[in-house]
């Protein structure tokens, strides 16, 4: 027992040492002797891996739900569909990428295989695939066409491979994990760079009446080996689901959360070099990373939220939903409440039976992106005079460079930033960003404006993280200030912006 305790203490100390020396520290153990202050310091220093940071900076990604369900008018297939049904005679992956780019989407994830088991590539391990469809006389490969179109356009590319397979006869047995690994290997080796691998937790009974036990760690290890730059999302260790498919995130969203299911010995013994365990226990409740939650944790991990929603009521294309495409105004509201709440928006844009993104979807995507560009075209503080009660490098607040940042002196965890706009401006949007390369720290802030001799509140918030955007009724003022009233250590703000959204 003493040997076990000694190993545990030494192993956990590795994580502490890594944070102390500023090394990669997306995971840290809480030691038995850590008090509340020590836990909060550790939380303030947990930071994203390179792959997580790249993913966060995308801000808006896209899902392409396309496959057998597109032709059967279903959302979930049963695996009994004939491959002869699949025939998108006008399929144009470059049009998908153009439509995505028109909406500001920077990465696309394709449903390479949904629950029906139909593969959009000519897999060697099943006949239930495009190779037995009339499309291109069985010589087509949707995955290749989309991957090539993304790579040529400089857009990220990811794959969704459903763990649940209602067509595979070995589903529900150990042999299925071998089958899954074989298909995953095909996707990770034949299509160039893969930037995201997306799993959900869908699970059902196999032909033997048993539910499949997924070998996730084996899958994770394979992805790390074959595509080390790819984030593993939702049922994975890099990115978690926000908990709702509405497109709306939490008002308080921490990227640093408890990871109580992780084996500290196993992870710390690897010197924090890799995390191949999915933290668990996250739903759609409010505030996953509050101080109270951290105090009860045995370990902490950087585990940011992906906020998903479809541009249509369904995830696959249905013609009867052509008049139910989300409006540019609705998409803008979703943007403010996903990207603007420290999340990455995953917006589904399903191709139709022709193999094209519908005209109505393209139109609304384009108008949405134009609205975003218009709102953020002029930052009123880009040429303003900025001073801070305690801080250094105020120029870093409005230089449009997220690699520079303002922070306080003497490790102050509160501060006031005052801004003279030079003249009275009317505004109703505030945008803030933390320098998350060194962690997420701000717990509470308030934006105020001067009216006569009094300071009045325009808006307030809790967490900032990678990006926080707030809208509020029109304010006209020359002098404004941002008060950071609570932070886990000295705050580091990389960007601040004040804008006007025309109604």
Short mmCIF file of C-alpha atoms in Angstrom, two decimals:
data_model
loop_
_atom_site.label_atom_id
_atom_site.label_comp_id
_atom_site.label_asym_id
_atom_site.label_seq_id
_atom_site.Cartn_x
_atom_site.Cartn_y
_atom_site.Cartn_z
CA UNK A 1 0.00 0.00 0.00
CA UNK A 2 2.86 2.38 0.86
CA UNK A 3 4.47 1.68 -2.52
CA UNK A 4 1.19 2.50 -4.26
CA UNK A 5 0.84 5.73 -2.33
CA UNK A 6 4.44 6.70 -3.08
CA UNK A 7 3.93 6.04 -6.80
CA UNK A 8 0.71 8.04 -6.79
CA UNK A 9 2.44 11.00 -5.11
CA UNK A 10 5.42 10.91 -7.47
CA UNK A 11 3.23 10.49 -10.54
CA UNK A 12 0.94 13.35 -9.58
CA UNK A 13 3.98 15.50 -8.85
CA UNK A 14 4.96 15.09 -12.50
CA UNK A 15 1.81 16.95 -13.48
CA UNK A 16 2.52 19.68 -10.92
CA UNK A 17 6.11 20.04 -12.16
CA UNK A 18 4.97 20.34 -15.76
CA UNK A 19 2.70 23.25 -14.86
CA UNK A 20 5.41 24.85 -12.74
CA UNK A 21 7.84 24.81 -15.65
CA UNK A 22 5.32 26.00 -18.22
CA UNK A 23 5.24 22.81 -20.24
CA UNK A 24 2.25 21.32 -22.04
CA UNK A 25 -0.30 20.98 -19.28
CA UNK A 26 -3.74 20.13 -20.55
CA UNK A 27 -4.18 17.81 -17.56
CA UNK A 28 -3.17 18.08 -13.90
CA UNK A 29 -3.78 16.00 -10.80
CA UNK A 30 -5.05 17.41 -7.52
CA UNK A 31 -2.84 16.28 -4.64
CA UNK A 32 -4.31 15.20 -1.29
CA UNK A 33 -2.74 18.23 0.44
CA UNK A 34 -3.90 20.87 -2.07
CA UNK A 35 -6.03 23.58 -0.49
CA UNK A 36 -8.58 25.67 -2.37
CA UNK A 37 -6.03 28.31 -3.39
CA UNK A 38 -3.66 25.67 -4.79
CA UNK A 39 -6.47 24.05 -6.78
CA UNK A 40 -7.49 27.38 -8.32
CA UNK A 41 -3.87 28.15 -9.25
CA UNK A 42 -3.65 24.79 -10.98
CA UNK A 43 -6.91 25.39 -12.81
CA UNK A 44 -5.67 28.79 -14.00
CA UNK A 45 -2.61 27.18 -15.58
CA UNK A 46 -4.27 24.29 -17.42
CA UNK A 47 -4.10 25.10 -21.11
CA UNK A 48 -5.01 23.63 -24.50
CA UNK A 49 -2.87 21.30 -26.57
CA UNK A 50 -1.79 22.54 -29.99
CA UNK A 51 -4.52 20.51 -31.68
CA UNK A 52 -7.17 21.91 -29.31
CA UNK A 53 -5.95 25.47 -29.89
CA UNK A 54 -6.09 25.08 -33.66
CA UNK A 55 -9.60 23.69 -33.38
CA UNK A 56 -10.78 26.54 -31.11
CA UNK A 57 -9.44 29.16 -33.50
CA UNK A 58 -11.59 27.75 -36.31
CA UNK A 59 -14.65 29.15 -34.47
CA UNK A 60 -17.16 27.83 -37.03
CA UNK A 61 -17.05 24.31 -38.49
CA UNK A 62 -19.54 22.43 -40.65
CA UNK A 63 -21.18 19.02 -40.64
CA UNK A 64 -22.20 17.29 -43.86
CA UNK A 65 -24.89 14.73 -43.08
CA UNK A 66 -25.13 12.82 -46.33
CA UNK A 67 -25.68 9.18 -47.16
CA UNK A 68 -28.38 6.56 -47.45
CA UNK A 69 -30.79 8.58 -45.30
CA UNK A 70 -30.68 11.36 -47.90
CA UNK A 71 -32.40 9.00 -50.34
CA UNK A 72 -34.75 7.22 -47.93
CA UNK A 73 -36.04 10.44 -46.30
CA UNK A 74 -35.06 9.11 -42.87
CA UNK A 75 -32.87 10.35 -40.05
CA UNK A 76 -31.79 6.92 -38.83
CA UNK A 77 -31.56 3.98 -41.21
CA UNK A 78 -31.82 0.32 -40.21
CA UNK A 79 -28.99 -1.05 -42.34
CA UNK A 80 -31.31 -3.00 -44.64
CA UNK A 81 -31.36 -0.39 -47.40
CA UNK A 82 -30.20 -1.42 -50.84
CA UNK A 83 -27.04 0.34 -52.10
CA UNK A 84 -28.93 0.80 -55.38
CA UNK A 85 -30.79 3.71 -53.77
CA UNK A 86 -27.65 5.84 -53.55
CA UNK A 87 -27.24 7.87 -56.75
CA UNK A 88 -26.41 11.60 -56.38
CA UNK A 89 -26.06 12.28 -60.10
CA UNK A 90 -24.90 15.92 -59.70
CA UNK A 91 -22.62 15.50 -56.70
CA UNK A 92 -20.16 18.40 -56.54
CA UNK A 93 -17.96 18.52 -53.45
CA UNK A 94 -16.42 21.81 -54.58
CA UNK A 95 -19.90 23.34 -54.38
CA UNK A 96 -20.19 22.08 -50.79
CA UNK A 97 -16.90 23.77 -49.94
CA UNK A 98 -17.90 27.03 -51.68
CA UNK A 99 -21.19 27.07 -49.77
CA UNK A 100 -19.38 26.42 -46.50
CA UNK A 101 -16.85 29.17 -47.16
CA UNK A 102 -19.66 31.57 -48.01
CA UNK A 103 -20.91 30.98 -44.46
CA UNK A 104 -17.52 31.45 -42.83
CA UNK A 105 -17.11 27.74 -42.11
CA UNK A 106 -13.44 26.75 -41.85
CA UNK A 107 -13.65 22.96 -41.53
CA UNK A 108 -16.05 20.30 -42.79
CA UNK A 109 -16.86 16.94 -41.21
CA UNK A 110 -18.43 14.29 -43.45
CA UNK A 111 -20.65 11.45 -42.22
CA UNK A 112 -18.47 8.78 -43.82
CA UNK A 113 -20.70 6.13 -42.20
CA UNK A 114 -23.94 6.68 -40.30
CA UNK A 115 -25.83 4.18 -38.12
CA UNK A 116 -27.11 2.28 -41.17
CA UNK A 117 -23.54 1.16 -41.87
CA UNK A 118 -23.51 2.43 -45.48
CA UNK A 119 -19.99 3.62 -46.32
CA UNK A 120 -19.40 6.65 -48.53
CA UNK A 121 -16.07 5.18 -49.56
CA UNK A 122 -15.36 1.79 -51.19
CA UNK A 123 -14.41 0.00 -47.99
CA UNK A 124 -12.70 -3.36 -48.40
CA UNK A 125 -14.51 -4.69 -45.34
CA UNK A 126 -18.18 -4.48 -46.36
CA UNK A 127 -20.37 -4.65 -49.45
CA UNK A 128 -22.68 -2.02 -47.97
CA UNK A 129 -20.96 0.91 -49.63
CA UNK A 130 -20.78 3.16 -52.68
CA UNK A 131 -18.91 0.45 -54.59
CA UNK A 132 -22.22 -1.39 -55.00
CA UNK A 133 -24.27 1.70 -55.89
CA UNK A 134 -25.16 3.00 -59.37
CA UNK A 135 -23.35 6.27 -58.63
CA UNK A 136 -20.40 6.46 -61.02
CA UNK A 137 -21.01 2.77 -61.76
CA UNK A 138 -19.68 1.84 -58.35
CA UNK A 139 -16.35 3.60 -58.96
CA UNK A 140 -17.08 6.68 -56.87
CA UNK A 141 -15.67 7.75 -53.51
CA UNK A 142 -17.50 10.57 -51.71
CA UNK A 143 -14.90 10.75 -48.95
CA UNK A 144 -12.12 11.32 -51.49
CA UNK A 145 -14.05 13.98 -53.37
CA UNK A 146 -14.83 15.94 -50.20
CA UNK A 147 -11.32 15.51 -48.78
CA UNK A 148 -9.76 16.69 -52.03
CA UNK A 149 -12.10 19.68 -52.30
CA UNK A 150 -11.34 20.73 -48.72
CA UNK A 151 -7.59 20.34 -49.11
CA UNK A 152 -7.54 22.26 -52.39
CA UNK A 153 -9.47 25.11 -50.78
CA UNK A 154 -7.30 25.21 -47.66
CA UNK A 155 -10.21 24.06 -45.52
CA UNK A 156 -9.96 21.56 -42.67
CA UNK A 157 -11.45 18.11 -43.21
CA UNK A 158 -12.86 15.66 -40.69
CA UNK A 159 -14.76 12.40 -40.63
CA UNK A 160 -17.66 11.01 -38.65
CA UNK A 161 -17.65 7.23 -38.35
CA UNK A 162 -20.68 5.96 -36.47
CA UNK A 163 -19.74 3.51 -33.70
CA UNK A 164 -23.18 1.96 -34.13
CA UNK A 165 -23.52 -0.13 -37.29
CA UNK A 166 -26.93 -1.66 -37.94
CA UNK A 167 -25.70 -3.51 -41.02
CA UNK A 168 -22.55 -5.23 -39.72
CA UNK A 169 -23.34 -8.87 -38.81
CA UNK A 170 -20.61 -8.95 -36.13
CA UNK A 171 -21.95 -5.91 -34.27
CA UNK A 172 -22.36 -6.86 -30.61
CA UNK A 173 -19.22 -9.03 -30.54
CA UNK A 174 -15.51 -8.42 -29.97
CA UNK A 175 -14.91 -8.89 -33.69
CA UNK A 176 -16.73 -5.64 -34.39
CA UNK A 177 -13.94 -3.59 -32.80
CA UNK A 178 -11.51 -5.16 -35.29
CA UNK A 179 -13.92 -4.31 -38.12
CA UNK A 180 -14.23 -0.75 -36.86
CA UNK A 181 -10.46 -0.34 -36.57
CA UNK A 182 -10.04 -1.60 -40.13
CA UNK A 183 -12.51 0.96 -41.46
CA UNK A 184 -11.05 3.73 -39.33
CA UNK A 185 -7.60 2.86 -40.67
CA UNK A 186 -8.88 3.22 -44.24
CA UNK A 187 -10.21 6.69 -43.49
CA UNK A 188 -7.07 7.81 -41.67
CA UNK A 189 -4.58 6.59 -44.28
CA UNK A 190 -6.17 7.09 -47.71
CA UNK A 191 -7.41 10.68 -47.65
CA UNK A 192 -4.56 12.93 -46.63
CA UNK A 193 -4.71 15.11 -43.55
CA UNK A 194 -7.64 14.53 -41.19
CA UNK A 195 -8.28 17.39 -38.75
CA UNK A 196 -11.15 16.02 -36.68
CA UNK A 197 -12.55 12.58 -35.96
CA UNK A 198 -16.08 12.80 -34.59
CA UNK A 199 -17.74 10.00 -32.63
CA UNK A 200 -21.11 9.95 -30.91
CA UNK A 201 -22.20 7.47 -28.29
CA UNK A 202 -24.91 5.78 -30.36
CA UNK A 203 -25.24 2.16 -29.30
CA UNK A 204 -27.77 -0.58 -29.86
CA UNK A 205 -28.17 -4.33 -29.84
CA UNK A 206 -26.43 -6.45 -32.42
CA UNK A 207 -27.88 -9.51 -34.17
CA UNK A 208 -26.87 -11.52 -31.09
CA UNK A 209 -29.08 -9.35 -28.90
CA UNK A 210 -26.11 -7.81 -27.10
CA UNK A 211 -24.97 -4.20 -27.04
CA UNK A 212 -21.54 -3.52 -28.44
CA UNK A 213 -18.74 -2.71 -25.99
CA UNK A 214 -16.66 -0.13 -27.83
CA UNK A 215 -12.87 -0.22 -27.54
CA UNK A 216 -12.51 3.57 -27.53
CA UNK A 217 -8.97 3.62 -26.20
CA UNK A 218 -7.80 1.41 -29.05
CA UNK A 219 -9.52 3.76 -31.48
CA UNK A 220 -7.97 6.82 -29.84
CA UNK A 221 -4.49 5.29 -29.98
CA UNK A 222 -4.91 4.55 -33.69
CA UNK A 223 -5.96 8.15 -34.41
CA UNK A 224 -3.02 9.55 -32.45
CA UNK A 225 -0.69 7.28 -34.41
CA UNK A 226 -2.06 7.90 -37.90
CA UNK A 227 -3.38 11.48 -37.61
CA UNK A 228 -1.69 13.06 -34.57
CA UNK A 229 -2.99 16.54 -35.41
CA UNK A 230 -6.65 15.52 -35.39
CA UNK A 231 -8.90 16.38 -32.47
CA UNK A 232 -11.13 13.54 -31.29
CA UNK A 233 -14.53 15.02 -30.59
CA UNK A 234 -17.57 14.38 -28.43
CA UNK A 235 -16.89 10.73 -27.52
CA UNK A 236 -13.23 11.61 -27.33
CA UNK A 237 -10.55 13.19 -25.14
CA UNK A 238 -10.10 16.54 -26.96
CA UNK A 239 -13.55 18.08 -27.41
CA UNK A 240 -16.81 17.62 -25.49
CA UNK A 241 -20.42 18.08 -26.52
CA UNK A 242 -22.03 21.19 -25.06
CA UNK A 243 -25.07 19.10 -24.12
CA UNK A 244 -27.73 20.38 -26.51
CA UNK A 245 -28.29 20.40 -30.28
CA UNK A 246 -29.88 23.86 -30.22
CA UNK A 247 -26.71 25.78 -31.10
CA UNK A 248 -26.85 27.66 -27.78
CA UNK A 249 -24.05 27.36 -25.25
CA UNK A 250 -23.86 28.11 -21.55
CA UNK A 251 -23.60 31.65 -20.20
CA UNK A 252 -20.74 30.38 -18.04
CA UNK A 253 -18.52 28.06 -20.06
CA UNK A 254 -15.25 26.84 -18.62
CA UNK A 255 -12.80 24.94 -20.81
CA UNK A 256 -11.08 23.68 -17.65
CA UNK A 257 -13.28 21.07 -15.97
CA UNK A 258 -12.94 18.23 -13.45
CA UNK A 259 -11.79 14.91 -14.85
CA UNK A 260 -12.60 12.63 -11.96
CA UNK A 261 -12.84 9.47 -14.05
CA UNK A 262 -9.23 9.66 -15.23
CA UNK A 263 -6.60 7.37 -13.80
CA UNK A 264 -4.00 9.82 -12.51
CA UNK A 265 -1.33 7.16 -12.21
CA UNK A 266 -1.68 6.06 -15.81
CA UNK A 267 -1.78 9.56 -17.24
CA UNK A 268 0.80 11.22 -15.02
CA UNK A 269 3.23 8.35 -15.50
CA UNK A 270 3.32 9.31 -19.17
CA UNK A 271 4.51 12.79 -18.12
CA UNK A 272 1.26 14.33 -19.40
CA UNK A 273 2.39 13.72 -22.97
CA UNK A 274 -0.90 12.25 -24.07
CA UNK A 275 -4.45 11.89 -22.93
CA UNK A 276 -6.27 8.86 -24.30
CA UNK A 277 -9.17 8.76 -21.88
CA UNK A 278 -12.43 10.59 -22.40
CA UNK A 279 -13.40 12.65 -19.35
CA UNK A 280 -17.01 11.89 -18.49
CA UNK A 281 -19.98 13.24 -16.63
CA UNK A 282 -20.81 16.32 -18.70
CA UNK A 283 -24.39 17.12 -19.59
CA UNK A 284 -26.26 20.30 -20.35
CA UNK A 285 -26.24 21.71 -16.82
CA UNK A 286 -24.90 25.17 -16.10
CA UNK A 287 -21.27 25.87 -15.24
CA UNK A 288 -19.17 22.71 -15.56
CA UNK A 289 -16.04 24.29 -14.06
CA UNK A 290 -17.13 26.39 -11.08
CA UNK A 291 -14.92 26.69 -8.01
CA UNK A 292 -17.20 24.34 -6.11
CA UNK A 293 -16.80 21.74 -8.85
CA UNK A 294 -13.01 22.15 -8.88
CA UNK A 295 -12.72 21.77 -5.10
CA UNK A 296 -14.33 18.32 -5.39
CA UNK A 297 -12.14 17.20 -8.30
CA UNK A 298 -9.26 14.76 -8.20
CA UNK A 299 -7.89 16.04 -11.52
CA UNK A 300 -8.47 18.85 -14.03
CA UNK A 301 -8.38 18.82 -17.81
CA UNK A 302 -8.71 21.25 -20.72
CA UNK A 303 -11.89 19.98 -22.37
CA UNK A 304 -13.62 22.66 -24.49
CA UNK A 305 -17.19 22.62 -25.77
CA UNK A 306 -18.45 22.05 -29.30
CA UNK A 307 -21.92 23.49 -29.92
CA UNK A 308 -23.79 21.73 -32.71
CA UNK A 309 -26.98 22.53 -34.59
CA UNK A 310 -28.46 21.90 -38.04
CA UNK A 311 -29.42 24.67 -40.43
CA UNK A 312 -32.63 22.67 -40.96
CA UNK A 313 -34.96 20.88 -38.51
CA UNK A 314 -33.42 17.53 -39.49
CA UNK A 315 -29.79 16.51 -39.86
CA UNK A 316 -30.27 14.95 -43.29
CA UNK A 317 -31.81 16.78 -46.24
CA UNK A 318 -35.59 16.58 -46.64
CA UNK A 319 -37.28 18.55 -49.41
CA UNK A 320 -40.28 19.33 -47.21
CA UNK A 321 -37.94 21.35 -44.98
CA UNK A 322 -36.83 23.73 -47.75
CA UNK A 323 -38.97 26.48 -46.24
CA UNK A 324 -37.69 25.80 -42.72
CA UNK A 325 -34.02 26.73 -43.23
CA UNK A 326 -32.76 28.89 -40.38
CA UNK A 327 -32.78 32.56 -41.31
CA UNK A 328 -29.62 34.72 -41.32
CA UNK A 329 -30.98 36.44 -38.22
CA UNK A 330 -31.42 33.13 -36.40
CA UNK A 331 -27.95 31.99 -37.44
CA UNK A 332 -26.51 35.26 -36.15
CA UNK A 333 -28.18 34.75 -32.79
CA UNK A 334 -26.75 31.22 -32.67
CA UNK A 335 -23.30 32.59 -33.53
CA UNK A 336 -23.40 35.01 -30.60
CA UNK A 337 -24.54 32.21 -28.29
CA UNK A 338 -22.03 29.57 -29.39
CA UNK A 339 -18.80 31.15 -30.60
CA UNK A 340 -19.68 34.09 -28.39
CA UNK A 341 -19.86 31.82 -25.35
CA UNK A 342 -16.44 30.18 -25.57
CA UNK A 343 -17.52 27.39 -27.90
CA UNK A 344 -16.93 26.24 -31.44
CA UNK A 345 -20.06 26.17 -33.59
CA UNK A 346 -20.62 22.97 -35.59
CA UNK A 347 -23.30 23.87 -38.15
CA UNK A 348 -24.83 21.07 -40.20
CA UNK A 349 -25.49 21.83 -43.90
CA UNK A 350 -26.85 18.63 -45.50
CA UNK A 351 -26.48 18.06 -49.27
CA UNK A 352 -29.63 17.05 -51.15
CA UNK A 353 -30.38 14.07 -53.40
CA UNK A 354 -28.64 15.76 -56.31
CA UNK A 355 -25.47 15.92 -54.26
CA UNK A 356 -25.62 19.71 -53.84
CA UNK A 357 -26.19 22.14 -50.98
CA UNK A 358 -29.66 23.57 -51.61
CA UNK A 359 -29.93 27.11 -52.94
CA UNK A 360 -31.94 28.27 -49.91
CA UNK A 361 -29.21 27.10 -47.56
CA UNK A 362 -26.46 28.80 -49.57
CA UNK A 363 -28.41 32.04 -49.67
CA UNK A 364 -28.91 32.14 -45.90
CA UNK A 365 -25.33 31.10 -45.19
CA UNK A 366 -24.03 33.94 -47.35
CA UNK A 367 -26.30 36.54 -45.79
CA UNK A 368 -25.34 35.35 -42.30
CA UNK A 369 -21.62 35.71 -42.99
CA UNK A 370 -22.18 39.15 -44.52
CA UNK A 371 -23.96 40.24 -41.33
CA UNK A 372 -21.05 39.08 -39.18
CA UNK A 373 -18.53 40.86 -41.40
CA UNK A 374 -20.55 44.07 -41.31
CA UNK A 375 -20.95 44.10 -37.52
CA UNK A 376 -17.26 43.55 -36.85
CA UNK A 377 -15.90 45.73 -39.66
CA UNK A 378 -15.09 48.64 -37.30
CA UNK A 379 -13.72 48.25 -33.80
CA UNK A 380 -14.35 51.56 -32.03
CA UNK A 381 -11.43 51.08 -29.65
CA UNK A 382 -8.83 50.33 -32.34
CA UNK A 383 -7.68 53.97 -32.22
CA UNK A 384 -8.87 54.81 -28.71
CA UNK A 385 -6.78 55.89 -25.74
CA UNK A 386 -6.57 52.97 -23.32
CA UNK A 387 -5.33 53.08 -19.74
CA UNK A 388 -5.41 50.48 -16.98
CA UNK A 389 -5.41 50.74 -13.20
CA UNK A 390 -2.95 47.89 -12.99
CA UNK A 391 -1.48 46.46 -16.11
CA UNK A 392 0.96 46.38 -18.96
CA UNK A 393 0.74 46.37 -22.74
CA UNK A 394 -2.63 48.03 -23.21
CA UNK A 395 -1.75 48.23 -26.92
CA UNK A 396 -2.26 44.47 -27.05
CA UNK A 397 -5.98 44.90 -26.40
CA UNK A 398 -6.91 46.26 -29.80
CA UNK A 399 -4.11 45.31 -32.20
CA UNK A 400 -6.10 42.52 -33.90
CA UNK A 401 -3.40 40.07 -32.84
CA UNK A 402 -4.40 37.26 -30.51
CA UNK A 403 -0.74 36.47 -29.81
CA UNK A 404 -0.31 39.69 -27.83
CA UNK A 405 -2.12 40.42 -24.58
CA UNK A 406 -2.63 42.83 -21.72
CA UNK A 407 -2.21 41.59 -18.18
CA UNK A 408 -2.00 43.02 -14.68
CA UNK A 409 1.11 43.85 -12.69
CA UNK A 410 1.95 42.22 -9.39
CA UNK A 411 -0.40 39.30 -10.04
CA UNK A 412 -3.53 41.37 -9.37
CA UNK A 413 -6.69 39.37 -10.08
CA UNK A 414 -8.90 42.45 -10.47
CA UNK A 415 -8.40 45.48 -12.68
CA UNK A 416 -10.09 48.34 -14.49
CA UNK A 417 -9.40 49.20 -18.12
CA UNK A 418 -10.56 52.70 -19.13
CA UNK A 419 -11.11 53.69 -22.74
CA UNK A 420 -11.52 57.14 -24.30
CA UNK A 421 -13.10 56.67 -27.72
CA UNK A 422 -12.15 60.23 -28.69
CA UNK A 423 -15.75 61.15 -29.47
CA UNK A 424 -19.22 59.91 -28.64
CA UNK A 425 -19.96 56.60 -30.33
CA UNK A 426 -23.10 54.50 -30.38
CA UNK A 427 -22.53 50.77 -29.83
CA UNK A 428 -24.31 47.61 -28.70
CA UNK A 429 -21.78 44.76 -28.99
CA UNK A 430 -18.76 43.89 -26.86
CA UNK A 431 -16.19 41.23 -27.83
CA UNK A 432 -13.52 39.93 -25.45
CA UNK A 433 -10.83 37.27 -25.77
CA UNK A 434 -8.48 35.73 -23.24
CA UNK A 435 -4.97 34.61 -24.08
CA UNK A 436 -5.88 30.96 -23.65
CA UNK A 437 -2.40 29.72 -24.57
CA UNK A 438 -1.72 30.35 -20.89
CA UNK A 439 -5.13 29.31 -19.59
CA UNK A 440 -8.64 30.57 -18.86
CA UNK A 441 -8.97 32.76 -15.77
CA UNK A 442 -11.64 35.48 -15.78
CA UNK A 443 -14.65 34.69 -13.58
CA UNK A 444 -16.61 37.96 -13.64
CA UNK A 445 -16.49 41.25 -15.53
CA UNK A 446 -18.68 44.28 -16.20
CA UNK A 447 -18.68 46.79 -19.07
CA UNK A 448 -19.65 50.33 -18.05
CA UNK A 449 -20.06 53.68 -19.79
CA UNK A 450 -19.90 57.21 -18.47
CA UNK A 451 -23.15 59.19 -18.47
CA UNK A 452 -22.45 62.66 -17.10
CA UNK A 453 -20.47 62.08 -13.92
CA UNK A 454 -21.83 58.60 -13.34
CA UNK A 455 -20.74 55.19 -14.51
CA UNK A 456 -23.59 52.97 -15.69
CA UNK A 457 -23.60 49.30 -16.60
CA UNK A 458 -23.94 48.34 -20.26
CA UNK A 459 -23.54 44.59 -19.76
CA UNK A 460 -21.77 42.00 -17.64
CA UNK A 461 -20.60 38.42 -17.83
CA UNK A 462 -18.81 35.61 -16.09
CA UNK A 463 -16.37 33.59 -18.20
CA UNK A 464 -14.56 34.85 -21.30
CA UNK A 465 -12.30 32.06 -22.54
CA UNK A 466 -11.30 32.06 -26.19
CA UNK A 467 -14.07 34.48 -27.13
CA UNK A 468 -17.02 36.16 -25.44
CA UNK A 469 -19.51 38.33 -27.32
CA UNK A 470 -22.32 40.22 -25.66
CA UNK A 471 -25.12 42.27 -27.14
CA UNK A 472 -27.06 44.96 -25.24
CA UNK A 473 -29.32 47.95 -25.90
CA UNK A 474 -27.71 50.85 -27.78
CA UNK A 475 -25.33 52.95 -25.71
CA UNK A 476 -23.94 56.35 -26.74
CA UNK A 477 -20.79 57.37 -24.88
CA UNK A 478 -17.21 58.55 -25.25
CA UNK A 479 -15.81 56.96 -22.11
CA UNK A 480 -16.18 53.28 -21.28
CA UNK A 481 -14.45 50.90 -18.93
CA UNK A 482 -14.07 47.18 -18.44
CA UNK A 483 -13.88 46.08 -14.82
CA UNK A 484 -12.58 42.59 -14.16
CA UNK A 485 -13.99 41.88 -10.74
CA UNK A 486 -12.82 38.28 -10.31
CA UNK A 487 -10.11 36.15 -11.91
CA UNK A 488 -8.38 32.93 -10.88
CA UNK A 489 -4.96 34.52 -11.39
CA UNK A 490 -3.85 37.66 -13.19
CA UNK A 491 -6.14 38.00 -16.23
CA UNK A 492 -4.64 37.94 -19.72
CA UNK A 493 -6.83 39.68 -22.32
CA UNK A 494 -5.68 39.32 -25.91
CA UNK A 495 -8.45 41.31 -27.61
CA UNK A 496 -11.22 43.74 -26.79
CA UNK A 497 -13.70 45.24 -29.20
CA UNK A 498 -16.73 47.53 -29.18
CA UNK A 499 -19.02 47.46 -32.20
CA UNK A 500 -22.37 48.57 -33.57
CA UNK A 501 -24.94 46.11 -34.89
CA UNK A 502 -27.49 47.86 -37.05
CA UNK A 503 -30.98 46.55 -36.37
#
